[in-house]
Each structure stands twice: as C-alpha cells, then as structure tokens.
PDB file of C-alpha atoms in Angstrom:
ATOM      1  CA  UNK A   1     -69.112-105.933 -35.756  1.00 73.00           C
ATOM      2  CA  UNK A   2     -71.165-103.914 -32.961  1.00 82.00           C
ATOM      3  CA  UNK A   3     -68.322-104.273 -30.782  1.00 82.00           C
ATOM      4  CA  UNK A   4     -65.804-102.736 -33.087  1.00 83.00           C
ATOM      5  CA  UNK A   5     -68.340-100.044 -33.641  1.00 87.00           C
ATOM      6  CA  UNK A   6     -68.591 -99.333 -30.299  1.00 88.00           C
ATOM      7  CA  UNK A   7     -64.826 -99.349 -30.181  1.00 89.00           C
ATOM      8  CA  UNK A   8     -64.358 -96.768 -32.437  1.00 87.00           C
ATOM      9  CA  UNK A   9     -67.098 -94.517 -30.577  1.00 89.00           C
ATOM     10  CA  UNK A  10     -65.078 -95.023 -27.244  1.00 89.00           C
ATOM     11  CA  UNK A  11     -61.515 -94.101 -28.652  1.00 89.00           C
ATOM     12  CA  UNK A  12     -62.595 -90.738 -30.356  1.00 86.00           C
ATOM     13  CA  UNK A  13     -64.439 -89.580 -27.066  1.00 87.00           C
ATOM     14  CA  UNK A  14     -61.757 -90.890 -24.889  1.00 88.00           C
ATOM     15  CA  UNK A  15     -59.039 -89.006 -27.161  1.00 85.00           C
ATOM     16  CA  UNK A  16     -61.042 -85.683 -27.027  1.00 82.00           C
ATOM     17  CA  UNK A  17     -61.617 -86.205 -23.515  1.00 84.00           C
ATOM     18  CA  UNK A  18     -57.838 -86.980 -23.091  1.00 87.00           C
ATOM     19  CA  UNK A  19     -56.413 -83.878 -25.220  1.00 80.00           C
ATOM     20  CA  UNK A  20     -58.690 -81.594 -22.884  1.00 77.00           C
ATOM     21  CA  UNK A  21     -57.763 -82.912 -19.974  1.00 80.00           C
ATOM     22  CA  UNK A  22     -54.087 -82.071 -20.625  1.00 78.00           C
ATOM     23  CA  UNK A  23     -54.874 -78.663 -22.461  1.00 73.00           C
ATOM     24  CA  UNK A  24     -57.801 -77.823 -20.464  1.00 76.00           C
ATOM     25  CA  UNK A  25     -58.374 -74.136 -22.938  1.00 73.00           C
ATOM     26  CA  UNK A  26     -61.625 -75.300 -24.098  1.00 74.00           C
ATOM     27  CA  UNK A  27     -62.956 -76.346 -20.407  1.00 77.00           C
ATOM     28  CA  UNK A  28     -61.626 -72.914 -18.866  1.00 80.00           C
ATOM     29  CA  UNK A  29     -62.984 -70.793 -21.522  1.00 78.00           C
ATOM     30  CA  UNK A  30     -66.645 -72.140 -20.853  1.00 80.00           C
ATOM     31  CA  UNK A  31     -66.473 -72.198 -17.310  1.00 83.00           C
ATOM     32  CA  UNK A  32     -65.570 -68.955 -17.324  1.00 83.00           C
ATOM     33  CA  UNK A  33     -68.396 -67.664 -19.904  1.00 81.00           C
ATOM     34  CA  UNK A  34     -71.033 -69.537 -17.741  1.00 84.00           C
ATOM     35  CA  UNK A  35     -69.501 -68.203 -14.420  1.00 85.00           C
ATOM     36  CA  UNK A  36     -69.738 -64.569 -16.184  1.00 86.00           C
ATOM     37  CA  UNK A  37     -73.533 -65.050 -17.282  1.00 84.00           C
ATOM     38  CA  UNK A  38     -74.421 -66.276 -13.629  1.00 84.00           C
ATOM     39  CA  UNK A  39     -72.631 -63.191 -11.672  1.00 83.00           C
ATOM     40  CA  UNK A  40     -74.157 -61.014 -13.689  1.00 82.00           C
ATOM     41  CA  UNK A  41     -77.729 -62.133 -13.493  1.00 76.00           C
ATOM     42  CA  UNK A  42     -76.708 -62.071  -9.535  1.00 76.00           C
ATOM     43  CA  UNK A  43     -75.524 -57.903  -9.862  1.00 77.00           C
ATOM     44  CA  UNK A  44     -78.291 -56.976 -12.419  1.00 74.00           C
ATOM     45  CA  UNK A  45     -81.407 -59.117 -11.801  1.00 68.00           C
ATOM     46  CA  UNK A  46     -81.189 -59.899  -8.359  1.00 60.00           C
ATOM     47  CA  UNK A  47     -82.993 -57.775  -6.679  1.00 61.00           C
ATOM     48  CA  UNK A  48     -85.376 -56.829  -9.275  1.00 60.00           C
ATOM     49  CA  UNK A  49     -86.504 -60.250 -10.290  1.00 59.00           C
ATOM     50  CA  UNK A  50     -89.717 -60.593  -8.162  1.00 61.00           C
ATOM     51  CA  UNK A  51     -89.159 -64.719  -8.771  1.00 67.00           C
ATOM     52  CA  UNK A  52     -85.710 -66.396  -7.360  1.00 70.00           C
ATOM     53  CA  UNK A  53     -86.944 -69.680  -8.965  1.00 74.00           C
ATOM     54  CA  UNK A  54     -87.128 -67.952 -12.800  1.00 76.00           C
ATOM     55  CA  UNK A  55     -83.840 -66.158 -11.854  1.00 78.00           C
ATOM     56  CA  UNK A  56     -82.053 -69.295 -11.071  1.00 80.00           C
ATOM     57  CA  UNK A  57     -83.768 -71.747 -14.118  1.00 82.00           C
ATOM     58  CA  UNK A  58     -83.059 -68.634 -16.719  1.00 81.00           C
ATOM     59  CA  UNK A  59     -79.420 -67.803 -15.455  1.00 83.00           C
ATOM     60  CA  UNK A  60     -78.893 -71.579 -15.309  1.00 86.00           C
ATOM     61  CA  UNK A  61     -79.846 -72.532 -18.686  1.00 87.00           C
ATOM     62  CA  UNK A  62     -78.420 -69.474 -20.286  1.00 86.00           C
ATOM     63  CA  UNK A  63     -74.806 -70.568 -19.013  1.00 86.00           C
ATOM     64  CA  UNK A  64     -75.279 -74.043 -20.097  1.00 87.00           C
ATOM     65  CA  UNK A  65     -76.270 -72.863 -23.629  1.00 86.00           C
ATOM     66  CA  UNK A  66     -73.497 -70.271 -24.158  1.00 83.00           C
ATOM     67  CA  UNK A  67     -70.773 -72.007 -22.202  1.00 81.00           C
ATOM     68  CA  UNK A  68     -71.633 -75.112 -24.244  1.00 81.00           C
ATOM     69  CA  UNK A  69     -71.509 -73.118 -27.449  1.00 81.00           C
ATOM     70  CA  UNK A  70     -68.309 -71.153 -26.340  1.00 77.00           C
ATOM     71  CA  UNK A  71     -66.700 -74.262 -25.242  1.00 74.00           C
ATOM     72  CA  UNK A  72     -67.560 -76.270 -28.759  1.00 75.00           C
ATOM     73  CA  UNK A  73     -66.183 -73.996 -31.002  1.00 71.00           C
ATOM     74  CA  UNK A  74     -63.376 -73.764 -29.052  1.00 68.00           C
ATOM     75  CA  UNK A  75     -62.750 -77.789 -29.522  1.00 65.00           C
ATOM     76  CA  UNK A  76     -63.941 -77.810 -32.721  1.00 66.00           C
ATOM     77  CA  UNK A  77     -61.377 -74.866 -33.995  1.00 64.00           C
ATOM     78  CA  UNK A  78     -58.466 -77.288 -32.216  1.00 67.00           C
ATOM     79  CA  UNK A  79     -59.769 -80.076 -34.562  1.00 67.00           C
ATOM     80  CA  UNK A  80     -58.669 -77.590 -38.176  1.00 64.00           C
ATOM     81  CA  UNK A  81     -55.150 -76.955 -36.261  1.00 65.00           C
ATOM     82  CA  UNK A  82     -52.869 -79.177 -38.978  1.00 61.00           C
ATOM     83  CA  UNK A  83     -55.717 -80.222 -41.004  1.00 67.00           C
ATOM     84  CA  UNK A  84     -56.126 -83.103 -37.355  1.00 68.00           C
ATOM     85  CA  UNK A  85     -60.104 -83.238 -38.208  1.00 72.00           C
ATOM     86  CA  UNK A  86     -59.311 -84.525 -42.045  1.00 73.00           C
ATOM     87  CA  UNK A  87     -56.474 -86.831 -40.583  1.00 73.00           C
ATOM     88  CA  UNK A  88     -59.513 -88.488 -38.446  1.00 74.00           C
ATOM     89  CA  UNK A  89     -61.370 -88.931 -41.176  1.00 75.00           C
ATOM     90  CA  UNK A  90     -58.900 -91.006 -43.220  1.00 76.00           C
ATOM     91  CA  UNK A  91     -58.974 -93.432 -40.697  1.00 75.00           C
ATOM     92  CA  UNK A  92     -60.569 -96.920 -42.221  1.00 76.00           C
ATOM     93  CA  UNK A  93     -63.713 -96.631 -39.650  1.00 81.00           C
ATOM     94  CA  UNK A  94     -67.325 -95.866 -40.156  1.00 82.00           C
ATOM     95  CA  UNK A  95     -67.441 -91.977 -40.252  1.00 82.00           C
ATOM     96  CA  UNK A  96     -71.100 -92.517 -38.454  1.00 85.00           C
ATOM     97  CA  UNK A  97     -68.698 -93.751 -35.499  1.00 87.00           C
ATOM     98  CA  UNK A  98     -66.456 -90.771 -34.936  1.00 86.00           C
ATOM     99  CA  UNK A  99     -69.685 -88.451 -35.498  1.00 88.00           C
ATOM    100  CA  UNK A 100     -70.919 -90.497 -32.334  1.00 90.00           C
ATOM    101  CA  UNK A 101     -67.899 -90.447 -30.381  1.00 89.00           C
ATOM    102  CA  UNK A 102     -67.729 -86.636 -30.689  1.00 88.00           C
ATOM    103  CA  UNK A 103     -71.423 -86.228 -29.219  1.00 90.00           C
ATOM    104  CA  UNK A 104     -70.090 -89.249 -26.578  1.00 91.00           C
ATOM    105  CA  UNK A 105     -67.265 -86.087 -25.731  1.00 88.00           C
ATOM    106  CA  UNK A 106     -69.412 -82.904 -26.376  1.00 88.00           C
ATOM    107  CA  UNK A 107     -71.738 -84.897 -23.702  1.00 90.00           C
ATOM    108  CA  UNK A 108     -69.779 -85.427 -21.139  1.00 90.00           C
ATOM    109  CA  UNK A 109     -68.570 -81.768 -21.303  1.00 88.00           C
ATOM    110  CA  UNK A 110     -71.978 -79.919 -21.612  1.00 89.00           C
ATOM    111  CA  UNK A 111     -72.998 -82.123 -18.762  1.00 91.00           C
ATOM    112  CA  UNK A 112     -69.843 -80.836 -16.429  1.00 89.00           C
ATOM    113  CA  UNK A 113     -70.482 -77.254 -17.240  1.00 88.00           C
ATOM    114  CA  UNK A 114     -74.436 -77.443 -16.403  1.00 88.00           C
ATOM    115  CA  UNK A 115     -73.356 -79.191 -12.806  1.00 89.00           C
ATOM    116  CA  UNK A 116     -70.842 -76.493 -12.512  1.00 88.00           C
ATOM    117  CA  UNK A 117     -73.356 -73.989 -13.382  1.00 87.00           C
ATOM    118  CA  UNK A 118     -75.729 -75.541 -11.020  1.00 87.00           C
ATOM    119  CA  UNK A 119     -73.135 -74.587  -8.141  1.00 86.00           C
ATOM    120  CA  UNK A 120     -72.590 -71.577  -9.460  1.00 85.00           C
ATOM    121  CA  UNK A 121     -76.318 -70.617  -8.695  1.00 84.00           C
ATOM    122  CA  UNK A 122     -76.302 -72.080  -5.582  1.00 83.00           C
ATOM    123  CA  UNK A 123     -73.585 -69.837  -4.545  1.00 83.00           C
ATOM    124  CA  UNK A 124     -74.646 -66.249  -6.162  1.00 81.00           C
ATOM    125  CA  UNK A 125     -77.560 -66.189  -6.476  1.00 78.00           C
ATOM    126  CA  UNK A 126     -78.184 -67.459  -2.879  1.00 76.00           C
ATOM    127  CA  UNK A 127     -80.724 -70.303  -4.594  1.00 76.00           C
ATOM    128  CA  UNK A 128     -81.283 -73.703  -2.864  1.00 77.00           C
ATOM    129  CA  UNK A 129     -82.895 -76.121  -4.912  1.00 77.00           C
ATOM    130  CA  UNK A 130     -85.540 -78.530  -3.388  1.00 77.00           C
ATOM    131  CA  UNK A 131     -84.239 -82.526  -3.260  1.00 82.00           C
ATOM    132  CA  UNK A 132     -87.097 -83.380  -5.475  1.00 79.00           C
ATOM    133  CA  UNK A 133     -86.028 -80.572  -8.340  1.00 77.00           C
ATOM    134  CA  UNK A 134     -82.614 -81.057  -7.592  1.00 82.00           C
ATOM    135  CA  UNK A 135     -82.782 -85.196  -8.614  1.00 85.00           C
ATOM    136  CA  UNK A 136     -84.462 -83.834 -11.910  1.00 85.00           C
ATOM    137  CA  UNK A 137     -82.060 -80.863 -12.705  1.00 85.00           C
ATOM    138  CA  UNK A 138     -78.985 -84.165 -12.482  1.00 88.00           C
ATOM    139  CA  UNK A 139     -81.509 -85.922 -14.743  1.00 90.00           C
ATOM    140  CA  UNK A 140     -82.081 -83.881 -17.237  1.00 91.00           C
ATOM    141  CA  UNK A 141     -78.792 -81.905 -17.730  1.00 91.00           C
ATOM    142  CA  UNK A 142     -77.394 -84.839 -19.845  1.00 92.00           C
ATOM    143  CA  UNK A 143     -80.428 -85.602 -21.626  1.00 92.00           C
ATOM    144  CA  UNK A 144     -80.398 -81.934 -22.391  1.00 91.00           C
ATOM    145  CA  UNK A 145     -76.442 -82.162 -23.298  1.00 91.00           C
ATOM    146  CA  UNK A 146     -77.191 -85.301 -25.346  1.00 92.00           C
ATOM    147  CA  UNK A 147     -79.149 -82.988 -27.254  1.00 90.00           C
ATOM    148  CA  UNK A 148     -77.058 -80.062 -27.293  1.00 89.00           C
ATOM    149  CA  UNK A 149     -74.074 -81.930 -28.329  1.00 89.00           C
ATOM    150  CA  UNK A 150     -76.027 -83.665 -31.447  1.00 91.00           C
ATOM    151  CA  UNK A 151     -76.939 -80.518 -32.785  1.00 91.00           C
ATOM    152  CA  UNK A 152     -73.608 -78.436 -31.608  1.00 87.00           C
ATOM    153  CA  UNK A 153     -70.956 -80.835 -33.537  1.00 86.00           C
ATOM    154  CA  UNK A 154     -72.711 -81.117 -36.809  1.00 86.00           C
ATOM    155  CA  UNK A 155     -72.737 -77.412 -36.919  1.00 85.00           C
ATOM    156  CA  UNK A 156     -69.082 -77.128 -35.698  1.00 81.00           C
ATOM    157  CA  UNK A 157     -67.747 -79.105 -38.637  1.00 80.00           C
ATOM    158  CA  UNK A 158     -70.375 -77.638 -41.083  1.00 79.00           C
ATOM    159  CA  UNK A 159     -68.292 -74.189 -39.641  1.00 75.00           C
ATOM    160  CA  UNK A 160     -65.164 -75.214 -39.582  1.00 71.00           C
ATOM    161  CA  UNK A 161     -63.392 -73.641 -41.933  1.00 63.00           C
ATOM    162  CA  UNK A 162     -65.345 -70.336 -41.412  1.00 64.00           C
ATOM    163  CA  UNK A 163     -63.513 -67.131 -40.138  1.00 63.00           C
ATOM    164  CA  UNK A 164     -66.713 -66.083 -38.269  1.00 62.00           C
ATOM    165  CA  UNK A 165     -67.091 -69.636 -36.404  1.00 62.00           C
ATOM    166  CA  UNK A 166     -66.451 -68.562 -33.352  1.00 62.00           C
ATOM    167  CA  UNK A 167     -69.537 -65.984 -33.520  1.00 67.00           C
ATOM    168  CA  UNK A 168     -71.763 -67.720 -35.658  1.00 74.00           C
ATOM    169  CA  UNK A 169     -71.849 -71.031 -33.886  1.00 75.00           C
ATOM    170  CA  UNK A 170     -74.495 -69.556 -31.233  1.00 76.00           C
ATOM    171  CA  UNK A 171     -76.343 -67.682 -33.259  1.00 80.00           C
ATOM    172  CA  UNK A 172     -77.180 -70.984 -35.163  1.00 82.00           C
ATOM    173  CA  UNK A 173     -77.231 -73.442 -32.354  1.00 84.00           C
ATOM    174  CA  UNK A 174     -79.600 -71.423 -30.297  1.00 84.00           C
ATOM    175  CA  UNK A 175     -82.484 -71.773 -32.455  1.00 87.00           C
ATOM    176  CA  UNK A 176     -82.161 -75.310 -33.017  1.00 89.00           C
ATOM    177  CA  UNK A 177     -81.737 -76.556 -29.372  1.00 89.00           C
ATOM    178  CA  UNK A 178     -84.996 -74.804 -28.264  1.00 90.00           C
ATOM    179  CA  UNK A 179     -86.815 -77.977 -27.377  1.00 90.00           C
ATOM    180  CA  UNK A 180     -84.065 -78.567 -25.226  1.00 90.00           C
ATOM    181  CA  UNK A 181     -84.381 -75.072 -23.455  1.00 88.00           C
ATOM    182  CA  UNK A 182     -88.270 -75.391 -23.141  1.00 89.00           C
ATOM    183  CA  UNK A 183     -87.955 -78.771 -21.988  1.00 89.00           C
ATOM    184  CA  UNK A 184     -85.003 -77.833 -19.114  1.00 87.00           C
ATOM    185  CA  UNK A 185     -86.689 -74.859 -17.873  1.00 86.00           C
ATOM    186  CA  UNK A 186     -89.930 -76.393 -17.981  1.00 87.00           C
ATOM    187  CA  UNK A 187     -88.874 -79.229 -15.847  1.00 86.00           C
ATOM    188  CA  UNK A 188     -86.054 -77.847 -13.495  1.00 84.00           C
ATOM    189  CA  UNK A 189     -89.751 -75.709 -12.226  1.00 80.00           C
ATOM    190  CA  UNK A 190     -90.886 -76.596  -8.832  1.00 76.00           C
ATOM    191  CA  UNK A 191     -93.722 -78.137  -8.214  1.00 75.00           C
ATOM    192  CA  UNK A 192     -94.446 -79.457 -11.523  1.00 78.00           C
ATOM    193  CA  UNK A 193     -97.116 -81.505 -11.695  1.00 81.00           C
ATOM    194  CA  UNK A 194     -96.267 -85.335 -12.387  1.00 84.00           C
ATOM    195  CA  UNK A 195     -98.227 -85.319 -16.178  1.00 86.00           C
ATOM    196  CA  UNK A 196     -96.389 -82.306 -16.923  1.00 87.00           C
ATOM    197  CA  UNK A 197     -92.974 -83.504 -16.443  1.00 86.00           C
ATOM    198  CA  UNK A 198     -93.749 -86.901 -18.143  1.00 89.00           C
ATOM    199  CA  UNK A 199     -94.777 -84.823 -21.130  1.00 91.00           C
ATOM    200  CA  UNK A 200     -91.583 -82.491 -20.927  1.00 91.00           C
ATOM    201  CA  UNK A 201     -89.268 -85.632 -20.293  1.00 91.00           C
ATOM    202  CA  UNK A 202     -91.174 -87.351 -23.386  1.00 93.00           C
ATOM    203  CA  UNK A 203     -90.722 -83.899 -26.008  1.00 93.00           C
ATOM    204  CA  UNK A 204     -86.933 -84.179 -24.442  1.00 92.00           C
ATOM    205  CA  UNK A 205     -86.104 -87.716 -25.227  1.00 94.00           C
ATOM    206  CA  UNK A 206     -87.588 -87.457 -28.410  1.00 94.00           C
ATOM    207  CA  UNK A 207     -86.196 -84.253 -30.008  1.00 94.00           C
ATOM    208  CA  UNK A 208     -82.525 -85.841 -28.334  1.00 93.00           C
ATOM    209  CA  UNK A 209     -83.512 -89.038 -30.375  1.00 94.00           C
ATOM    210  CA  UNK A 210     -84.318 -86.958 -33.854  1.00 94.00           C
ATOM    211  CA  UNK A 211     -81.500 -84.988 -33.513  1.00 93.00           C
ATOM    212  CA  UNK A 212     -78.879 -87.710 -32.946  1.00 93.00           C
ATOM    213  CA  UNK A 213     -80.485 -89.792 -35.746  1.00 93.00           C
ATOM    214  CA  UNK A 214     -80.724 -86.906 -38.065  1.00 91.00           C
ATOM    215  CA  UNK A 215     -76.535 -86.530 -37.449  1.00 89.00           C
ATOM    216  CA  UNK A 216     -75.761 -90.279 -37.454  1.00 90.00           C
ATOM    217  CA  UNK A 217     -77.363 -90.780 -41.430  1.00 89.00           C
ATOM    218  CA  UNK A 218     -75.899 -87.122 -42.273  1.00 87.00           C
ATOM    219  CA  UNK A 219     -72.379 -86.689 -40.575  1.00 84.00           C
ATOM    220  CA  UNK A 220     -70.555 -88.564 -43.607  1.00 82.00           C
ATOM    221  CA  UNK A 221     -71.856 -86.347 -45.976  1.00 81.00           C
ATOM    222  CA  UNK A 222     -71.258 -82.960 -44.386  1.00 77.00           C
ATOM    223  CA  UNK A 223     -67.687 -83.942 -43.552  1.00 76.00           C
ATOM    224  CA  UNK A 224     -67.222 -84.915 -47.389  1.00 73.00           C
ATOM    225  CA  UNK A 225     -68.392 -80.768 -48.629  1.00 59.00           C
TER     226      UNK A 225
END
C-alpha cells in the first residue's frame, strides 16, 4: 500500500519534471527573474551597502523567493491548459499523493534556482562564501524549498483559474513563507553561533513540517472548490 503511494508521488514529480525538461519556459522565466534581482542589487546597492555579507544573503533570498514564485505560476498556469490539472485528478489515486508529488517537483526546482542564484552572487556581486557557510547555504536551500513549495502549490491551484494569478501568487506567498526567509537569512550569516543555528534549523524543519502536513489533510478539498 505504501509502496503504491509512493509510486504515485514519484510519477507526478517525474512527469512535471519531464514536461519541463522538454519545454524548459517555466525554468527560463525564473532564472531569468532571479538573474534580474541579483544584477540589480550588484548596479544599485553595491557600492552603497556598507555590508557585502547582507548584500549577498538579501539579494540571494530575494531571487529564490520571486524566481520561485515566478517560476510556479508559470507551471501551475501550464497545468489549466486543456483542463490537464482536472484530467490528473480523475485518476483513481489518492489526491494526497499527487499534492505530494507536486511539492516532490516544486522542490527540486526551487532548489536549482537558489544554487543558481548562489552562483549568480558569486559572480556579481564579487561575494565568496566561507566553506563553513557555504555547506549550510547547500543545506538549507532545500529545506527552505521544501517549504516554499508546500505553501507555493496549494496557493497555485487555490489560483488557478484566476486572471490575476500570475500577480497575485507573490503577493500571497510572501507572507506565508516568512519563517522560511528568517530562517535562510538567519542561517546563511557568518559566524553564527552553533545554538543559534540549531534554533534556526529547528523553527525551519518545523514550519516545513506544518506546512506540508497542513497541505497533505487539505489538498483534496481545495482541488474539489
């Protein structure tokens, strides 16, 4: 039973994993919005920010956030092409199961645009991150997408058939992964002391936990409105 479960969870991230691979729109259109955010934090803030270490953490975050957002409503909009989302759903599996196989997806795509951001700052804002902060940025960028993603596709098919999707995705995803933000700022910081980042990893974990818990019991209901 747990392994047809699992199953299920595999073949909807490995199809939306598959479709982008071949389309790649979605993937382009956030790499470009996070590559936009980071050049221009490099033209307008870099010389005035007295801090390269805030410069870096804020432009970094800020790309994964809005790429991420940019890039989900993007897949999510390709999901109401020919009614495909409503086909999914008619399939005789546990709705619970293609909720988690979108986040699986969503994951694994957040997760590529935050490394991809990461080189981004490397590279304009002339940044080099220390090996100690740089094992805990590759750390918590998926526990920070895992989050992200939990959140982000709930809202995308709340939104789906809205004509202002597109716009008012981020303005209601924002607020909601804030732990997240706190948390990856918090602990992509130098020098943080070792009780500190326990605590930030342990606020992390657990919002990711809430949030994917709170979308696993709900998903089958706010696909049925």
């Amino acid at each position: 039973m747990i392994g047809d479960y699992l199953r299920v969870v595999y073949t909807i991230a490995r199809k939306d994993l598959l479709v982008e691979s071949r389309s790649k729109q979605t993937t382009n259109a956030a790499f470009v919005f996070a590559l936009l955010i980071i050049v221009v934090f490099s033209f307008v803030f870099g010389e005035e920010v007295g801090s390269r270490d805030v410069l870096a953490r804020g432009a970094l975050w800020l790309a994964v956030v809005f790429g991420g957002a940019v890039g989900m409503s993007h897949a999510v909009a390709l999901e109401g092409k020919n009614e495909a989302i409503a086909g999914l759903l008619l399939a005789p599996v546990d709705r619970s199961a293609i909720y988690l196989g979108k986040v699986a997806s969503s994951t694994v795509f957040i997760t590529g645009i935050g490394l991809l951001s990461l080189g981004f700052v490397v590279v304009f804002l002339d940044y080099a991150f220390d090996m100690a902060t740089l094992t805990t940025v590759l750390l918590v960028v998926p526990l920070a997408a895992l989050g992200f993603s939990a959140v982000g596709v709930l809202l995308s098919i709340l939104m789906l058939h809205s004509q202002l999707q597109e716009s008012l995705l981020p303005v209601l995803l924002v607020p909601l992964v804030i732990p997240t933000i706190l948390s990856g700022t918090a602990l992509t910081a130098p020098g943080l002391s070792e009780g500190m980042t326990s605590a930030w990893f342990r606020i992390l974990v657990t919002y990711d936990l809430l949030v994917l818990l709170a979308g696993w019991m709900t998903f089958e209901y706010v696909v049925e409105e």
